Amino acid sequence: MKPRIIPTVLTDGTSQVKGTEFNNWRTVGHVLSAVRVHSARDVDELVLLDVKATLQGRTIDRELVAEASKELRIPLTVGGGVSSVAGFAELLAAGADKIVIGTATGEAPEFISELASEFGSQAIVCSIDSIDDSRKSVCVRSGSVVKHIDPVALAIRSERLGAGELLVQNVSRDGKMGGMAFDLFSAVSKAVGIPVIGSSGAASAEDFIKAFDAGCSAVACGAALQFTDSTPNQIKAHLRKVGITVRH
Amino acid sequence: MIEILSFGLNNLSSVKNGLEAVGEKQVRIISEASQSQQPDLIILPGTGHFGAVTRELSSRGYSDLIDAAYSRGTSKIFGICLGFQLLFDTSDESPGEKGLGLVAGRVHKLSQHDGCQERVPRVGWAPILSNGAETVFHDALGSDVYFSHSYYAVPEAPQPHSLHSPHCKDKILVGFLGERIGGFQFHPERSSKAGLTLLATISKWSDSEA
């Protein structure tokens, strides 16, 4: 399969937001405007996450997902506060193709098995939110709770329980465009047979190249595609120069 | 008129929107067989789990609806993703469960044998290819389309207008179009422009006489 570049759009439930280290959220615009820009660029896929949902005891808004889905002719992956089979089903019916499971991945892993037997693994993306590069801990609940689990062990457990893909994030690198956790990507990719989406800290085409080399099937990218003049197509031009075959 | 069968578990609005975007004026979503109004085409969509969906096929009356429509030739049938797999006899995903059996063949798990770099589920963009024969899908050949699956169908006999896609050192069947039945393993409604081209071909097929 061709390596994918996936823009990430974050929301607090009302507006589009950006932050650093899963915190320091600031409003940067309207979610649907960002979705339209990415749609016009015909990106490989879009990730839309509600970063306040779990903390506020709700799920990402179904209407927002439906509106975003209507704008897109490419796959849509959404997440934020999904903790029930009914909630998962509602988001699929609203137009999501895949759903990110964050908190439950770390706290209630049996939920992943429940989802897999209902919906099949391919709709389930488990988020592994590593605190930093040390492989000692992960976080849940939008970064507010730390659990002392090795992210690689969490990745292996999630695959066994039925995850279809893994989204590997890194709190210390989030939002900073300072480079990605390539060693972590490599360790996770070697430990599982399912696709790994590397995230957090992508700044330049070099980061994408290194992430794919480390075994990622896709790279999810927020800040670099939001605050710099890089576009996915420009990044793809660089990838082609070094022999990586990408879509288009 | 096209009817899309709902199992209550999946995203149908994208398929409906895609068909409407290529000019289909009458696309309905139904949630049980009694709601069917003898459409030109029945679409069996879906993601999910083979076993979970075969139970729905039965409980919503869809198996009987489809069998009747197919044997009388009153509607054409088109399956997408899990719907494509349901056209066949059985699937490794749910041993003991039966698919519709409209195409002889079985659905197997995608393997990751030694030397194969591909991950499973097979998620992302890959090209559709023909076996060299003339195909109604000629204007989309070589384009990348979006896949999301862990199982693939192996028919007992070659299918008309077959589409294949690479997996490891093999090519797997990912689409075909017969006189009254067809399907795609990939998601045309999420495959950008190539997907719309393919939906337009299906739309035209649904209007033609069998």
Tab-separated table of C-alpha atoms in Angstrom:
chain	number	residue	atom	x	y	z
A	1	MET	CA	0.000	0.000	0.000
A	2	LYS	CA	1.224	3.492	-0.660
A	3	PRO	CA	2.443	5.456	2.386
A	4	ARG	CA	-0.182	7.982	3.414
A	5	ILE	CA	0.048	11.618	4.535
A	6	ILE	CA	-2.866	12.442	6.824
A	7	PRO	CA	-3.640	16.012	7.920
A	8	THR	CA	-4.981	16.197	11.474
A	9	VAL	CA	-7.637	18.736	12.441
A	10	LEU	CA	-8.321	19.252	16.142
A	11	THR	CA	-11.449	20.705	17.725
A	12	ASP	CA	-12.512	21.598	21.250
A	13	GLY	CA	-16.114	20.961	20.266
A	14	THR	CA	-16.704	24.442	18.910
A	15	SER	CA	-13.752	25.671	16.907
A	16	GLN	CA	-10.592	24.350	15.376
A	17	VAL	CA	-7.775	24.397	17.928
A	18	LYS	CA	-4.063	23.787	18.079
A	19	GLY	CA	-1.901	23.222	21.117
A	20	THR	CA	1.417	21.910	22.355
A	21	GLU	CA	2.017	18.866	24.575
A	22	PHE	CA	-1.712	18.012	24.490
A	23	ASN	CA	-2.387	21.367	26.192
A	24	ASN	CA	-2.213	25.135	25.689
A	25	TRP	CA	-5.163	24.970	23.344
A	26	ARG	CA	-5.873	28.062	21.299
A	27	THR	CA	-8.539	28.686	18.698
A	28	VAL	CA	-7.209	28.865	15.166
A	29	GLY	CA	-10.318	28.883	13.025
A	30	HIS	CA	-13.311	26.906	11.906
A	31	VAL	CA	-13.214	23.151	11.562
A	32	LEU	CA	-15.157	22.973	8.302
A	33	SER	CA	-12.957	25.601	6.631
A	34	ALA	CA	-9.922	23.489	7.412
A	35	VAL	CA	-11.721	20.357	6.176
A	36	ARG	CA	-12.553	22.114	2.884
A	37	VAL	CA	-8.944	23.165	2.331
A	38	HIS	CA	-7.737	19.589	2.781
A	39	SER	CA	-10.544	18.285	0.574
A	40	ALA	CA	-9.575	20.713	-2.183
A	41	ARG	CA	-5.998	19.416	-1.908
A	42	ASP	CA	-7.320	15.864	-2.335
A	43	VAL	CA	-5.338	14.535	0.616
A	44	ASP	CA	-5.055	10.791	1.309
A	45	GLU	CA	-7.198	10.844	4.451
A	46	LEU	CA	-8.281	13.231	7.210
A	47	VAL	CA	-8.180	12.813	10.986
A	48	LEU	CA	-10.596	14.926	13.054
A	49	LEU	CA	-10.182	14.737	16.833
A	50	ASP	CA	-12.103	16.420	19.651
A	51	VAL	CA	-9.454	17.030	22.323
A	52	LYS	CA	-11.870	18.097	25.061
A	53	ALA	CA	-14.546	15.428	24.635
A	54	THR	CA	-13.358	12.904	27.219
A	55	LEU	CA	-12.598	15.622	29.769
A	56	GLN	CA	-16.068	17.098	29.301
A	57	GLY	CA	-17.813	13.731	29.465
A	58	ARG	CA	-19.101	13.781	25.907
A	59	THR	CA	-18.317	12.357	22.456
A	60	ILE	CA	-17.206	14.250	19.354
A	61	ASP	CA	-20.286	15.918	17.894
A	62	ARG	CA	-22.189	13.747	15.413
A	63	GLU	CA	-23.382	16.758	13.420
A	64	LEU	CA	-19.841	18.020	13.010
A	65	VAL	CA	-18.755	14.585	11.789
A	66	ALA	CA	-21.679	14.484	9.333
A	67	GLU	CA	-20.834	17.958	7.999
A	68	ALA	CA	-17.161	17.065	7.625
A	69	SER	CA	-18.014	13.758	5.941
A	70	LYS	CA	-20.172	15.535	3.327
A	71	GLU	CA	-17.204	17.687	2.307
A	72	LEU	CA	-14.928	14.729	1.647
A	73	ARG	CA	-14.510	12.093	-1.068
A	74	ILE	CA	-11.582	10.586	0.831
A	75	PRO	CA	-11.620	8.647	4.121
A	76	LEU	CA	-12.492	10.372	7.394
A	77	THR	CA	-11.180	9.173	10.754
A	78	VAL	CA	-12.664	10.778	13.860
A	79	GLY	CA	-12.210	10.518	17.615
A	80	GLY	CA	-12.873	12.080	20.968
A	81	GLY	CA	-14.677	10.546	23.924
A	82	VAL	CA	-15.826	7.348	22.197
A	83	SER	CA	-16.555	4.866	24.976
A	84	SER	CA	-19.623	2.850	23.948
A	85	VAL	CA	-20.649	0.553	21.105
A	86	ALA	CA	-23.680	2.783	20.451
A	87	GLY	CA	-21.471	5.872	20.287
A	88	PHE	CA	-19.153	4.130	17.828
A	89	ALA	CA	-22.102	3.049	15.653
A	90	GLU	CA	-23.561	6.565	15.631
A	91	LEU	CA	-20.326	8.073	14.377
A	92	LEU	CA	-20.069	5.455	11.603
A	93	ALA	CA	-23.658	6.205	10.608
A	94	ALA	CA	-22.843	9.937	10.647
A	95	GLY	CA	-20.117	9.404	8.062
A	96	ALA	CA	-16.908	8.389	9.810
A	97	ASP	CA	-14.967	5.591	8.116
A	98	LYS	CA	-12.680	4.886	11.056
A	99	ILE	CA	-12.777	5.873	14.704
A	100	VAL	CA	-9.892	6.653	17.061
A	101	ILE	CA	-10.130	5.073	20.493
A	102	GLY	CA	-7.863	6.910	22.929
A	103	THR	CA	-8.738	6.677	26.585
A	104	ALA	CA	-10.296	3.212	26.356
A	105	THR	CA	-7.124	1.890	24.715
A	106	GLY	CA	-5.234	2.661	27.903
A	107	GLU	CA	-7.985	2.258	30.514
A	108	ALA	CA	-10.645	-0.184	29.293
A	109	PRO	CA	-9.036	-2.470	26.712
A	110	GLU	CA	-11.910	-4.982	26.737
A	111	PHE	CA	-13.888	-2.273	24.897
A	112	ILE	CA	-11.606	-2.808	21.887
A	113	SER	CA	-12.581	-6.500	21.685
A	114	GLU	CA	-16.242	-5.571	21.958
A	115	LEU	CA	-15.882	-3.122	19.081
A	116	ALA	CA	-13.950	-5.610	16.951
A	117	SER	CA	-16.608	-8.320	17.203
A	118	GLU	CA	-19.376	-5.812	16.346
A	119	PHE	CA	-17.698	-3.745	13.660
A	120	GLY	CA	-14.558	-5.572	12.537
A	121	SER	CA	-11.015	-4.369	13.168
A	122	GLN	CA	-10.660	-2.142	10.131
A	123	ALA	CA	-12.810	0.641	11.613
A	124	ILE	CA	-10.811	0.778	14.865
A	125	VAL	CA	-7.736	2.996	15.292
A	126	CYS	CA	-6.190	2.716	18.766
A	127	SER	CA	-4.285	5.776	19.911
A	128	ILE	CA	-1.056	5.143	21.810
A	129	ASP	CA	-0.192	8.434	23.484
A	130	SER	CA	3.399	8.124	24.672
A	131	ILE	CA	4.411	10.778	27.200
A	132	ASP	CA	7.906	11.178	25.740
A	133	ASP	CA	10.657	9.124	24.090
A	134	SER	CA	11.461	7.057	27.174
A	135	ARG	CA	8.925	4.258	26.626
A	136	LYS	CA	7.972	4.379	30.317
A	137	SER	CA	4.495	5.860	30.215
A	138	VAL	CA	1.460	6.829	28.202
A	139	CYS	CA	-1.431	9.154	28.929
A	140	VAL	CA	-5.180	8.998	28.609
A	141	ARG	CA	-8.064	11.453	29.051
A	142	SER	CA	-6.743	14.104	26.685
A	143	GLY	CA	-3.336	13.996	28.341
A	144	SER	CA	-4.577	14.534	31.891
A	145	VAL	CA	-3.883	11.092	33.350
A	146	VAL	CA	-0.554	9.264	33.189
A	147	LYS	CA	-0.279	5.486	33.180
A	148	HIS	CA	3.051	3.747	33.653
A	149	ILE	CA	2.803	1.378	30.722
A	150	ASP	CA	5.365	0.917	27.961
A	151	PRO	CA	3.708	2.250	24.767
A	152	VAL	CA	5.078	-0.721	22.831
A	153	ALA	CA	3.407	-3.134	25.267
A	154	LEU	CA	0.179	-1.164	24.889
A	155	ALA	CA	0.492	-1.418	21.122
A	156	ILE	CA	0.910	-5.200	21.277
A	157	ARG	CA	-2.068	-5.575	23.620
A	158	SER	CA	-4.263	-3.373	21.409
A	159	GLU	CA	-3.451	-5.430	18.319
A	160	ARG	CA	-4.253	-8.645	20.150
A	161	LEU	CA	-7.618	-7.249	21.235
A	162	GLY	CA	-8.644	-6.226	17.722
A	163	ALA	CA	-7.228	-2.835	16.773
A	164	GLY	CA	-7.065	-2.333	13.006
A	165	GLU	CA	-4.458	0.435	13.056
A	166	LEU	CA	-2.421	2.275	15.677
A	167	LEU	CA	-1.993	6.042	15.954
A	168	VAL	CA	1.286	6.575	17.797
A	169	GLN	CA	1.498	10.020	19.342
A	170	ASN	CA	4.055	11.675	21.611
A	171	VAL	CA	3.000	14.311	24.128
A	172	SER	CA	6.418	15.919	24.525
A	173	ARG	CA	6.693	16.461	20.761
A	174	ASP	CA	3.068	17.397	20.086
A	175	GLY	CA	2.533	20.655	18.232
A	176	LYS	CA	6.194	21.675	18.241
A	177	MET	CA	7.348	20.745	14.742
A	178	GLY	CA	10.625	19.651	16.319
A	179	GLY	CA	10.940	16.180	14.808
A	180	MET	CA	9.250	12.856	15.479
A	181	ALA	CA	9.894	9.843	17.727
A	182	PHE	CA	11.380	7.592	15.033
A	183	ASP	CA	12.806	5.004	17.461
A	184	LEU	CA	9.375	4.591	19.035
A	185	PHE	CA	7.782	4.195	15.581
A	186	SER	CA	10.368	1.581	14.744
A	187	ALA	CA	9.821	-0.352	17.974
A	188	VAL	CA	6.036	-0.347	17.536
A	189	SER	CA	6.175	-1.268	13.829
A	190	LYS	CA	8.435	-4.230	14.551
A	191	ALA	CA	6.162	-5.401	17.381
A	192	VAL	CA	2.860	-5.466	15.460
A	193	GLY	CA	1.551	-6.579	12.076
A	194	ILE	CA	-1.120	-3.904	11.740
A	195	PRO	CA	-0.528	-0.510	10.110
A	196	VAL	CA	1.115	2.163	12.271
A	197	ILE	CA	0.289	5.851	11.817
A	198	GLY	CA	3.137	7.951	13.217
A	199	SER	CA	2.234	11.329	14.668
A	200	SER	CA	3.517	14.350	16.669
A	201	GLY	CA	6.273	16.686	15.634
A	202	ALA	CA	6.475	16.397	11.829
A	203	ALA	CA	8.190	19.490	10.461
A	204	SER	CA	9.668	18.762	7.057
A	205	ALA	CA	9.651	16.176	4.302
A	206	GLU	CA	12.707	14.616	5.993
A	207	ASP	CA	10.527	13.680	8.958
A	208	PHE	CA	8.053	11.902	6.711
A	209	ILE	CA	10.863	10.017	4.977
A	210	LYS	CA	12.342	8.914	8.303
A	211	ALA	CA	8.912	7.920	9.666
A	212	PHE	CA	8.182	5.723	6.633
A	213	ASP	CA	11.697	4.249	6.873
A	214	ALA	CA	10.994	3.456	10.525
A	215	GLY	CA	8.021	1.336	9.437
A	216	CYS	CA	5.074	3.715	9.543
A	217	SER	CA	2.359	3.111	6.951
A	218	ALA	CA	1.154	6.680	7.353
A	219	VAL	CA	2.111	9.961	9.008
A	220	ALA	CA	-0.496	12.168	10.665
A	221	CYS	CA	0.490	15.789	10.660
A	222	GLY	CA	-1.110	18.817	12.291
A	223	ALA	CA	1.000	21.904	12.836
A	224	ALA	CA	3.260	21.645	9.795
A	225	LEU	CA	0.276	21.535	7.456
A	226	GLN	CA	-1.473	24.288	9.402
A	227	PHE	CA	1.213	26.842	10.186
A	228	THR	CA	3.832	26.450	7.496
A	229	ASP	CA	3.517	26.775	3.749
A	230	SER	CA	4.048	23.052	3.288
A	231	THR	CA	1.313	21.181	1.514
A	232	PRO	CA	0.921	17.416	1.263
A	233	ASN	CA	1.670	17.575	-2.467
A	234	GLN	CA	4.948	19.413	-1.867
A	235	ILE	CA	5.929	16.797	0.708
A	236	LYS	CA	4.997	14.051	-1.768
A	237	ALA	CA	7.269	15.621	-4.399
A	238	HIS	CA	10.168	15.216	-1.966
A	239	LEU	CA	9.170	11.631	-1.193
A	240	ARG	CA	9.145	10.741	-4.884
A	241	LYS	CA	12.657	12.176	-5.261
A	242	VAL	CA	13.966	9.594	-2.813
A	243	GLY	CA	12.048	6.763	-4.452
A	244	ILE	CA	9.015	6.511	-2.196
A	245	THR	CA	5.887	5.789	-4.277
A	246	VAL	CA	2.939	7.786	-3.016
A	247	ARG	CA	-0.572	8.341	-4.302
A	248	HIS	CA	-0.821	10.663	-7.357
B	1	MET	CA	-33.838	3.910	-8.818
B	2	ILE	CA	-31.161	2.609	-6.463
B	3	GLU	CA	-31.699	1.213	-2.981
B	4	ILE	CA	-28.896	0.950	-0.433
B	5	LEU	CA	-29.438	-1.630	2.302
B	6	SER	CA	-28.764	-0.414	5.836
B	7	PHE	CA	-27.580	-2.763	8.556
B	8	GLY	CA	-27.582	-0.010	11.135
B	9	LEU	CA	-23.814	-0.350	11.502
B	10	ASN	CA	-22.299	1.656	8.725
B	11	ASN	CA	-21.719	4.868	6.822
B	12	LEU	CA	-24.206	4.950	3.944
B	13	SER	CA	-24.417	8.683	3.359
B	14	SER	CA	-21.086	8.731	1.520
B	15	VAL	CA	-22.248	6.098	-0.978
B	16	LYS	CA	-25.528	7.975	-1.495
B	17	ASN	CA	-23.704	11.299	-1.906
B	18	GLY	CA	-21.267	9.750	-4.370
B	19	LEU	CA	-24.064	8.347	-6.542
B	20	GLU	CA	-25.924	11.651	-6.464
B	21	ALA	CA	-22.728	13.456	-7.449
B	22	VAL	CA	-22.567	11.361	-10.646
B	23	GLY	CA	-26.150	12.163	-11.532
B	24	GLU	CA	-28.271	9.494	-9.894
B	25	LYS	CA	-31.508	11.238	-8.998
B	26	GLN	CA	-33.237	8.491	-7.037
B	27	VAL	CA	-31.176	6.889	-4.305
B	28	ARG	CA	-32.975	5.535	-1.237
B	29	ILE	CA	-31.671	3.952	1.930
B	30	ILE	CA	-33.873	1.207	3.376
B	31	SER	CA	-33.542	-0.583	6.694
B	32	GLU	CA	-35.638	-3.670	6.029
B	33	ALA	CA	-36.894	-5.686	3.060
B	34	SER	CA	-40.529	-4.574	3.313
B	35	GLN	CA	-39.438	-1.044	2.437
B	36	SER	CA	-38.058	-2.111	-0.942
B	37	GLN	CA	-39.768	-0.765	-4.047
B	38	GLN	CA	-38.240	-3.004	-6.728
B	39	PRO	CA	-35.281	-0.802	-7.598
B	40	ASP	CA	-33.107	-1.130	-10.715
B	41	LEU	CA	-30.154	-1.750	-8.407
B	42	ILE	CA	-29.718	-2.986	-4.852
B	43	ILE	CA	-26.458	-1.934	-3.206
B	44	LEU	CA	-25.064	-4.055	-0.411
B	45	PRO	CA	-22.592	-1.778	1.340
B	46	GLY	CA	-20.571	-2.151	4.347
B	47	THR	CA	-17.905	-2.467	6.738
B	48	GLY	CA	-18.154	-4.713	9.682
B	49	HIS	CA	-17.860	-8.278	10.583
B	50	PHE	CA	-19.097	-11.025	8.220
B	51	GLY	CA	-20.964	-12.937	10.935
B	52	ALA	CA	-22.602	-9.877	12.455
B	53	VAL	CA	-23.871	-8.818	9.037
B	54	THR	CA	-25.116	-12.227	7.837
B	55	ARG	CA	-27.419	-12.261	10.857
B	56	GLU	CA	-28.749	-8.841	9.822
B	57	LEU	CA	-29.210	-10.061	6.238
B	58	SER	CA	-31.555	-12.646	7.621
B	59	SER	CA	-33.348	-10.641	10.292
B	60	ARG	CA	-34.062	-7.698	7.981
B	61	GLY	CA	-35.341	-9.966	5.217
B	62	TYR	CA	-32.519	-8.913	2.868
B	63	SER	CA	-31.421	-12.476	1.939
B	64	ASP	CA	-34.876	-13.310	0.591
B	65	LEU	CA	-35.181	-9.907	-1.079
B	66	ILE	CA	-31.868	-10.311	-2.868
B	67	ASP	CA	-32.432	-13.956	-3.833
B	68	ALA	CA	-35.823	-13.082	-5.329
B	69	ALA	CA	-34.529	-10.003	-7.123
B	70	TYR	CA	-31.584	-11.945	-8.541
B	71	SER	CA	-33.458	-15.058	-9.658
B	72	ARG	CA	-36.325	-13.077	-11.231
B	73	GLY	CA	-33.927	-10.547	-12.719
B	74	THR	CA	-35.947	-7.649	-11.325
B	75	SER	CA	-32.993	-5.836	-9.729
B	76	LYS	CA	-29.252	-5.895	-10.227
B	77	ILE	CA	-27.088	-6.444	-7.160
B	78	PHE	CA	-23.837	-4.611	-6.320
B	79	GLY	CA	-21.707	-5.236	-3.209
B	80	ILE	CA	-19.136	-2.850	-1.696
B	81	CYS	CA	-16.388	-3.902	0.719
B	82	LEU	CA	-18.035	-6.323	3.163
B	83	GLY	CA	-21.019	-6.321	0.788
B	84	PHE	CA	-18.665	-7.610	-1.930
B	85	GLN	CA	-17.547	-10.465	0.331
B	86	LEU	CA	-21.173	-11.308	1.197
B	87	LEU	CA	-21.855	-12.178	-2.473
B	88	PHE	CA	-19.719	-15.317	-2.015
B	89	ASP	CA	-20.385	-18.594	-0.181
B	90	THR	CA	-18.433	-18.418	3.071
B	91	SER	CA	-15.766	-16.395	4.877
B	92	ASP	CA	-12.882	-17.438	7.130
B	93	GLU	CA	-13.910	-14.513	9.322
B	94	SER	CA	-17.042	-16.375	10.491
B	95	PRO	CA	-16.824	-20.124	9.959
B	96	GLY	CA	-20.283	-21.668	9.836
B	97	GLU	CA	-21.968	-18.499	8.590
B	98	LYS	CA	-23.221	-18.391	5.006
B	99	GLY	CA	-22.960	-15.522	2.582
B	100	LEU	CA	-25.466	-15.013	-0.218
B	101	GLY	CA	-23.726	-17.568	-2.455
B	102	LEU	CA	-24.524	-15.591	-5.613
B	103	VAL	CA	-20.932	-16.067	-6.780
B	104	ALA	CA	-19.250	-19.417	-6.160
B	105	GLY	CA	-16.161	-18.888	-4.066
B	106	ARG	CA	-14.837	-18.272	-0.596
B	107	VAL	CA	-13.416	-15.381	1.376
B	108	HIS	CA	-10.028	-15.887	3.029
B	109	LYS	CA	-7.877	-13.957	5.476
B	110	LEU	CA	-5.135	-11.850	3.892
B	111	SER	CA	-1.863	-13.467	4.824
B	112	GLN	CA	1.433	-12.000	5.872
B	113	HIS	CA	3.750	-14.783	4.847
B	114	ASP	CA	7.513	-14.485	5.103
B	115	GLY	CA	9.021	-11.887	2.865
B	116	CYS	CA	5.739	-10.038	2.589
B	117	GLN	CA	5.997	-6.455	3.783
B	118	GLU	CA	2.293	-5.742	3.659
B	119	ARG	CA	0.368	-5.146	6.874
B	120	VAL	CA	-3.115	-6.463	7.620
B	121	PRO	CA	-5.726	-4.893	7.692
B	122	ARG	CA	-4.882	-3.809	4.162
B	123	VAL	CA	-5.642	-0.100	4.621
B	124	GLY	CA	-4.897	2.728	2.253
B	125	TRP	CA	-4.471	3.392	-1.440
B	126	ALA	CA	-3.516	0.814	-4.052
B	127	PRO	CA	-4.071	0.560	-7.810
B	128	ILE	CA	-6.788	-1.353	-9.644
B	129	LEU	CA	-5.590	-3.376	-12.634
B	130	SER	CA	-7.282	-5.524	-15.222
B	131	ASN	CA	-6.070	-8.894	-16.466
B	132	GLY	CA	-5.507	-7.403	-19.885
B	133	ALA	CA	-8.952	-8.102	-21.255
B	134	GLU	CA	-11.195	-5.259	-22.395
B	135	THR	CA	-13.017	-3.844	-19.448
B	136	VAL	CA	-15.898	-1.486	-18.809
B	137	PHE	CA	-13.645	0.063	-16.129
B	138	HIS	CA	-10.952	1.076	-18.646
B	139	ASP	CA	-11.077	4.781	-17.719
B	140	ALA	CA	-10.129	4.082	-14.095
B	141	LEU	CA	-7.470	1.415	-14.635
B	142	GLY	CA	-4.188	2.089	-12.881
B	143	SER	CA	-5.779	4.622	-10.523
B	144	ASP	CA	-5.362	4.243	-6.791
B	145	VAL	CA	-8.504	3.523	-4.823
B	146	TYR	CA	-9.085	3.248	-1.063
B	147	PHE	CA	-9.149	-0.131	0.642
B	148	SER	CA	-9.803	-1.163	4.226
B	149	HIS	CA	-10.018	-4.941	4.628
B	150	SER	CA	-8.505	-8.005	6.250
B	151	TYR	CA	-10.188	-10.601	4.014
B	152	TYR	CA	-10.361	-11.144	0.285
B	153	ALA	CA	-12.590	-13.158	-2.057
B	154	VAL	CA	-11.410	-16.015	-4.271
B	155	PRO	CA	-13.980	-16.933	-6.915
B	156	GLU	CA	-14.144	-20.478	-8.293
B	157	ALA	CA	-14.284	-19.133	-11.834
B	158	PRO	CA	-12.956	-15.950	-13.448
B	159	GLN	CA	-15.439	-13.096	-13.241
B	160	PRO	CA	-16.355	-10.666	-16.046
B	161	HIS	CA	-14.618	-7.250	-16.064
B	162	SER	CA	-12.406	-8.423	-13.187
B	163	LEU	CA	-10.297	-5.906	-11.313
B	164	HIS	CA	-7.229	-6.944	-9.341
B	165	SER	CA	-4.882	-5.217	-6.919
B	166	PRO	CA	-1.440	-6.255	-5.674
B	167	HIS	CA	-0.932	-7.876	-2.270
B	168	CYS	CA	2.492	-9.299	-1.478
B	169	LYS	CA	3.587	-11.163	-4.605
B	170	ASP	CA	-0.015	-11.899	-5.629
B	171	LYS	CA	-2.905	-10.052	-7.149
B	172	ILE	CA	-6.222	-10.316	-5.388
B	173	LEU	CA	-9.682	-9.911	-6.905
B	174	VAL	CA	-11.075	-6.500	-5.950
B	175	GLY	CA	-13.954	-5.998	-8.353
B	176	PHE	CA	-16.024	-7.397	-11.192
B	177	LEU	CA	-19.173	-6.591	-13.145
B	178	GLY	CA	-21.463	-9.255	-14.570
B	179	GLU	CA	-24.811	-8.959	-16.269
B	180	ARG	CA	-26.813	-8.744	-13.073
B	181	ILE	CA	-24.286	-8.804	-10.301
B	182	GLY	CA	-21.069	-7.017	-9.425
B	183	GLY	CA	-19.028	-5.507	-6.636
B	184	PHE	CA	-15.925	-3.721	-5.385
B	185	GLN	CA	-13.719	-4.739	-2.455
B	186	PHE	CA	-12.602	-1.083	-2.159
B	187	HIS	CA	-14.635	2.017	-1.296
B	188	PRO	CA	-15.476	3.973	-4.465
B	189	GLU	CA	-17.227	6.637	-2.376
B	190	ARG	CA	-13.918	7.338	-0.592
B	191	SER	CA	-11.659	7.005	-3.630
B	192	SER	CA	-11.727	10.611	-4.788
B	193	LYS	CA	-12.011	11.254	-8.542
B	194	ALA	CA	-11.260	7.683	-9.602
B	195	GLY	CA	-14.036	6.589	-7.271
B	196	LEU	CA	-16.547	8.936	-8.879
B	197	THR	CA	-15.578	7.626	-12.322
B	198	LEU	CA	-16.231	4.093	-11.092
B	199	LEU	CA	-19.553	5.064	-9.495
B	200	ALA	CA	-20.583	6.616	-12.814
B	201	THR	CA	-19.890	3.279	-14.523
B	202	ILE	CA	-22.038	1.460	-11.951
B	203	SER	CA	-24.777	4.052	-12.335
B	204	LYS	CA	-24.804	3.502	-16.103
B	205	TRP	CA	-24.826	-0.289	-15.586
B	206	SER	CA	-27.811	-0.009	-13.254
B	207	ASP	CA	-29.798	1.753	-15.977
B	208	SER	CA	-28.986	-0.717	-18.737
B	209	GLU	CA	-31.088	-3.764	-19.623
B	210	ALA	CA	-29.631	-7.031	-18.310
